[in-house]
PDB file of C-alpha atoms in Angstrom:
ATOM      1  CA  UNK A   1      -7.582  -3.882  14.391  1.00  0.00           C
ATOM      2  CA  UNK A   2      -4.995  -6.056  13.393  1.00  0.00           C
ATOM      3  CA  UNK A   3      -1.153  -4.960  12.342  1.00  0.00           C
ATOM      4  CA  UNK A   4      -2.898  -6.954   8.644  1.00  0.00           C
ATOM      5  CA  UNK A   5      -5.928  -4.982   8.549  1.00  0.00           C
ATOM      6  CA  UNK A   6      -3.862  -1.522   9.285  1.00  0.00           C
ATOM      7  CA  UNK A   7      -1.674  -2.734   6.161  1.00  0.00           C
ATOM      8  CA  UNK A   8      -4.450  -3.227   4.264  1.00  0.00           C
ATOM      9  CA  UNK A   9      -5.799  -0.171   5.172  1.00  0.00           C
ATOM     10  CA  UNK A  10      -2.538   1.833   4.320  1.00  0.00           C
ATOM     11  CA  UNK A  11      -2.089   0.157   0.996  1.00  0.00           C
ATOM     12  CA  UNK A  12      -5.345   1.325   0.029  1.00  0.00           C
ATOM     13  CA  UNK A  13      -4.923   5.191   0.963  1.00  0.00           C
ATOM     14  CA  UNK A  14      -1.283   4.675  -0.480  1.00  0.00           C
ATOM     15  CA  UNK A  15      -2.927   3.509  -3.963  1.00  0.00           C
ATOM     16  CA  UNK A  16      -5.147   6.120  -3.922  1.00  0.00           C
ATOM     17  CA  UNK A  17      -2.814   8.842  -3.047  1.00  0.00           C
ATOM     18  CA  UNK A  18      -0.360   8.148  -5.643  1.00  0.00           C
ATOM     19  CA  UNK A  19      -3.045   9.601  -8.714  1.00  0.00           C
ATOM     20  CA  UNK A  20      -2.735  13.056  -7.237  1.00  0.00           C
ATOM     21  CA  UNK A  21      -0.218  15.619  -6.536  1.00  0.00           C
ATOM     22  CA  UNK A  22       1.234  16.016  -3.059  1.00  0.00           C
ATOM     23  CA  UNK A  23      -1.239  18.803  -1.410  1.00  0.00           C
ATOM     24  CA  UNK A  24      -4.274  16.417  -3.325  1.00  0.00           C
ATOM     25  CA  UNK A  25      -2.998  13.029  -2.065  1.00  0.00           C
ATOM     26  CA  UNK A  26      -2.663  14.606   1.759  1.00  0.00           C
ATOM     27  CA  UNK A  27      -6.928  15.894   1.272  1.00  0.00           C
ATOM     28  CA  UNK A  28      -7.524  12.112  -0.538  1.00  0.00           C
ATOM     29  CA  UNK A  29      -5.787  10.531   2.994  1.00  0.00           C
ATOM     30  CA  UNK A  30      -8.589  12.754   4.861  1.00  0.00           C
ATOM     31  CA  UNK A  31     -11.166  11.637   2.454  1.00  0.00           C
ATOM     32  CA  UNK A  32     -10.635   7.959   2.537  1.00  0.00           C
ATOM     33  CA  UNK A  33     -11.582   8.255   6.457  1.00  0.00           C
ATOM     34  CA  UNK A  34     -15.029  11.079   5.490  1.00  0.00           C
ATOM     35  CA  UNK A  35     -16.227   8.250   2.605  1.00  0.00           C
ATOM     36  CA  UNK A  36     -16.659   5.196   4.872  1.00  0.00           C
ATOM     37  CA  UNK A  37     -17.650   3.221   2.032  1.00  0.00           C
ATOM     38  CA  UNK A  38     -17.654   2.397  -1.331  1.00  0.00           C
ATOM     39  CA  UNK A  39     -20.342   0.195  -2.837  1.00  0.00           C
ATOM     40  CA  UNK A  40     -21.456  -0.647  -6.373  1.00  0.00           C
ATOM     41  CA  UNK A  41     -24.703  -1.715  -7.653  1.00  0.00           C
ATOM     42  CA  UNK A  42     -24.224  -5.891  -8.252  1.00  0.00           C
ATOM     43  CA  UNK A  43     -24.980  -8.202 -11.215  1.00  0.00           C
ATOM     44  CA  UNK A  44     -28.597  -8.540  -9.674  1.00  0.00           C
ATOM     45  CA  UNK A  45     -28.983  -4.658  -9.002  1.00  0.00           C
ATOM     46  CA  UNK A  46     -28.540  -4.947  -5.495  1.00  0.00           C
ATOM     47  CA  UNK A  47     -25.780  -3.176  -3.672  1.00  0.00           C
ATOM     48  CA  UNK A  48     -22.539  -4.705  -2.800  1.00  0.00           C
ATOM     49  CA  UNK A  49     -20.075  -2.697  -0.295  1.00  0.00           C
ATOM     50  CA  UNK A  50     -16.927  -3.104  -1.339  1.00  0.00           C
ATOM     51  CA  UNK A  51     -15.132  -0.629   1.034  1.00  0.00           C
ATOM     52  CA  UNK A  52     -16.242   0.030   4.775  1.00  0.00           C
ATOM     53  CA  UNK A  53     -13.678   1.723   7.201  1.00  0.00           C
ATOM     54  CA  UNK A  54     -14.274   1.772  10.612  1.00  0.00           C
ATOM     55  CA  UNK A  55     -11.422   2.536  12.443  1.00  0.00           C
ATOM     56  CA  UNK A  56     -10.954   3.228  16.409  1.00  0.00           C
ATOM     57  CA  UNK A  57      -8.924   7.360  16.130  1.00  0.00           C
ATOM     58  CA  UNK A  58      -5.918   5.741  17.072  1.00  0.00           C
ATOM     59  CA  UNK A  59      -6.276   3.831  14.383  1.00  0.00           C
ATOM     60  CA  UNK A  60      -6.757   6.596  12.044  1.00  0.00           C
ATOM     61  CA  UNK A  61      -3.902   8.250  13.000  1.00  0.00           C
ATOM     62  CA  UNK A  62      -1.538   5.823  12.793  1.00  0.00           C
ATOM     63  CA  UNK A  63      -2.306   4.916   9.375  1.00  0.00           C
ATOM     64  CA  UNK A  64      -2.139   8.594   8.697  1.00  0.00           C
ATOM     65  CA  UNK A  65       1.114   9.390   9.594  1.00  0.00           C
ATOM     66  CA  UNK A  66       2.045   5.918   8.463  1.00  0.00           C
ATOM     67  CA  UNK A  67       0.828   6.977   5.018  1.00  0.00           C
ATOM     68  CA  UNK A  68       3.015  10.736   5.227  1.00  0.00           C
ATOM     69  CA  UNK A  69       6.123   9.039   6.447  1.00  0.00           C
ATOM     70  CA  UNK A  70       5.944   6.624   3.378  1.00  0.00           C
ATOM     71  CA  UNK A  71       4.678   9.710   1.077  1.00  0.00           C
ATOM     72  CA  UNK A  72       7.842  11.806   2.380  1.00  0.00           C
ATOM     73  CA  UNK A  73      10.310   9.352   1.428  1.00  0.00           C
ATOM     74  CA  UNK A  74       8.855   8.085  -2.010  1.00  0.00           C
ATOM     75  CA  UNK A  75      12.296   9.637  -3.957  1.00  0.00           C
ATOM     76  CA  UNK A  76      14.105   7.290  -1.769  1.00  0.00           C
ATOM     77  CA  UNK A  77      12.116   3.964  -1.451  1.00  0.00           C
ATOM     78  CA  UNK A  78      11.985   4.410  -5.551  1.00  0.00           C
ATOM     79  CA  UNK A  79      15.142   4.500  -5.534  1.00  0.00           C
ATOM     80  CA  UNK A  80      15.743   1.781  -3.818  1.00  0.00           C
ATOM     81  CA  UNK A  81      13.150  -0.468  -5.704  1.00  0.00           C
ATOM     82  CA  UNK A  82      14.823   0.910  -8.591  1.00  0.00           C
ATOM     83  CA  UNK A  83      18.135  -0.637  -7.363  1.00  0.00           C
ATOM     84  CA  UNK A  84      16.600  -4.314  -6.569  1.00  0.00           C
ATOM     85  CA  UNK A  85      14.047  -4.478  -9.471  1.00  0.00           C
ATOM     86  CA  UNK A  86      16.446  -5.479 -12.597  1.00  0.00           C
ATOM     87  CA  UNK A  87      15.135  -4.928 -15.964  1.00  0.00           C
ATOM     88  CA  UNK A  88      12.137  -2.965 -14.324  1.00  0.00           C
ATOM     89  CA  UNK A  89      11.693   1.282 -13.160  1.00  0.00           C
ATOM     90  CA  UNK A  90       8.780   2.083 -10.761  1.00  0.00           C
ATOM     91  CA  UNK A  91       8.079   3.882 -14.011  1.00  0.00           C
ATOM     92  CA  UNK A  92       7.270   1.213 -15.583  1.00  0.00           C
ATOM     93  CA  UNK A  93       5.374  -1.005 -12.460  1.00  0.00           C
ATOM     94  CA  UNK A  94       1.762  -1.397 -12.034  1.00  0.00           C
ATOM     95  CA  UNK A  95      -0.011   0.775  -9.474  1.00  0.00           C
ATOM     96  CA  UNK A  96      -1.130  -1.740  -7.097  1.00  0.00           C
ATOM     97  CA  UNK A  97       2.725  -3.389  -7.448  1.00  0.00           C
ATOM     98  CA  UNK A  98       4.626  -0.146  -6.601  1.00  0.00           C
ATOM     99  CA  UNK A  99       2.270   0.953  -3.471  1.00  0.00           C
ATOM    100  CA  UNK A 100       2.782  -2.925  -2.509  1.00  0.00           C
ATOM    101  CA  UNK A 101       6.797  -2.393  -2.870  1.00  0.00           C
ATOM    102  CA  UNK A 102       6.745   0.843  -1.131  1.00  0.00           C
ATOM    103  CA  UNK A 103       4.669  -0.088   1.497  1.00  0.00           C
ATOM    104  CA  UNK A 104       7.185  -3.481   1.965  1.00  0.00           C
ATOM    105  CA  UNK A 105      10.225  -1.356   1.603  1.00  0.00           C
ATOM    106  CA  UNK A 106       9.150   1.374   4.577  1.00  0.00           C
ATOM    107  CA  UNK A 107       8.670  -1.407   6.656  1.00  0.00           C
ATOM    108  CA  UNK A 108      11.850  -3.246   5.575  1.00  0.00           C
ATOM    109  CA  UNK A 109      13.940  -0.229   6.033  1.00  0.00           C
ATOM    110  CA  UNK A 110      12.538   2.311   8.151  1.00  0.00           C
ATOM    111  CA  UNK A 111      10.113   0.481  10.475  1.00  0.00           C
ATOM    112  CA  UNK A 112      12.722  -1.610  13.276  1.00  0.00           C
ATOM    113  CA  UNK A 113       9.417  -3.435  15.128  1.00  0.00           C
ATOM    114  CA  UNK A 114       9.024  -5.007  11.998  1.00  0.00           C
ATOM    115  CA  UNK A 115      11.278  -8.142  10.948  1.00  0.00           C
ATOM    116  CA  UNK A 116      12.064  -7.740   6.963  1.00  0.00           C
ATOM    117  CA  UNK A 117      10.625 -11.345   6.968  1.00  0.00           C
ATOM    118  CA  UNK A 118       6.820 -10.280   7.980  1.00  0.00           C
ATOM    119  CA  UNK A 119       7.471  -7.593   5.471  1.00  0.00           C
ATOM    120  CA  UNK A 120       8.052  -9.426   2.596  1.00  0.00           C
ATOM    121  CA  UNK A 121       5.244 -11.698   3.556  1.00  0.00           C
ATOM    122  CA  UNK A 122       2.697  -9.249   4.068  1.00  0.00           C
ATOM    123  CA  UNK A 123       4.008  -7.366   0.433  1.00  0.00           C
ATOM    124  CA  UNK A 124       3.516 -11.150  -0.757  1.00  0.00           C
ATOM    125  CA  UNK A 125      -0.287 -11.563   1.007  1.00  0.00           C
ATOM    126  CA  UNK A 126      -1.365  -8.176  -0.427  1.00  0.00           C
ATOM    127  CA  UNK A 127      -0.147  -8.744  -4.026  1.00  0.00           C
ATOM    128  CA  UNK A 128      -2.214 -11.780  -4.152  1.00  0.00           C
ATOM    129  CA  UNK A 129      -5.371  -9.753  -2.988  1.00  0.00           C
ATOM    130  CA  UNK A 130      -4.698  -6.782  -5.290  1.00  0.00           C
ATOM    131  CA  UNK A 131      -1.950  -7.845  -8.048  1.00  0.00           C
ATOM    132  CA  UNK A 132      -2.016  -9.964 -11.344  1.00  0.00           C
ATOM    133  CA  UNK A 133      -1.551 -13.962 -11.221  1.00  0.00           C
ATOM    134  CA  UNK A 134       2.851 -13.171 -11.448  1.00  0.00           C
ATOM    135  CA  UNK A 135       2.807  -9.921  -8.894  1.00  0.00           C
ATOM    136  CA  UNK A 136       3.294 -12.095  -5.885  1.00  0.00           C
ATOM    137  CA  UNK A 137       6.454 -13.871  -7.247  1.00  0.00           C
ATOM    138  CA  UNK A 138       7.857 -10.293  -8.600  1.00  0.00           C
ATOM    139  CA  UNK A 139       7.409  -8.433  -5.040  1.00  0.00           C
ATOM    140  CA  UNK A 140       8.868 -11.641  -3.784  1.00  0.00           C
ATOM    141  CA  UNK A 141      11.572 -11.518  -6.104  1.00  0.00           C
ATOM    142  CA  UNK A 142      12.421  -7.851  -5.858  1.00  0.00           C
ATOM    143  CA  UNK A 143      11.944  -7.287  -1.998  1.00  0.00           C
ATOM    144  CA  UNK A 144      14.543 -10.505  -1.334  1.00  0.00           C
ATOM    145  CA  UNK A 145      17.019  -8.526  -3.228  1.00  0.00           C
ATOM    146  CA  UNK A 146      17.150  -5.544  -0.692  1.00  0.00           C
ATOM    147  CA  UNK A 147      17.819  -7.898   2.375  1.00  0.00           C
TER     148      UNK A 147
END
């Protein structure tokens, strides 16, 4: 699986994670590999998979103690995003916009085989798969603040 797809992958169990408490969010991280998919019955009632993980068990643990190492420093990365985000709290930041920030900002800060560069791409790539029409020029804007 590509470094992409893992990102992907760990933005998604992120996003999830973050509507539950701490000791829910770690059982959601366990669920999003026991649900392999999610699907949804289309405009012509057939059904459409939307969500289909198969991972290799490396895999799967590396996203999982990806996802824990970002979860464990959350009151930091805020505050960080906090710092480079003017006029804006994570308070106040769409779901799908703060995972995509904390994600970036892990990787900027706390992952060295990663250049901030490919970070701030990536952050870019996935807020134009899962943000509005202006989140890709706002994670843009905020993550080239912290280099």
């Amino acid at each position: 699986m590509t470094r992409r797809e893992l990102r992907e992958h760990c933005f998604k169990m992120l996003f999830c994670a973050d509507f539950y408490s701490r000791e829910e969010a770690e059982s959601q991280l366990t669920e999003y590999f026991e649900a392999p998919q999610e699907d949804e019955i289309g405009p012509k009632g057939e059904i459409e998979i939307l969500h289909l993980v198969e991972l290799k068990d490396e895999d799967r643990e590396y996203l999982t103690k990806r996802a824990e190492a970002i979860m464990d420093r959350i009151p930091e990365i805020d505050g960080k995003i906090n710092d480079a985000a003017q006029g804006w709290s994570t308070k106040r930041m769409g779901k799908a916009e703060l995972t995509i920030l904390r994600l970036a900002v892990y990787e900027m800060k706390y992952d060295e085989d990663i250049p901030e560069k490919v970070a701030i791409n990536e952050a870019v790539e996935l807020a134009k798969k899962f943000g509005g029409k202006d989140s890709p020029s706002f994670i843009n804007g905020v993550l080239a603040k912290l280099v």
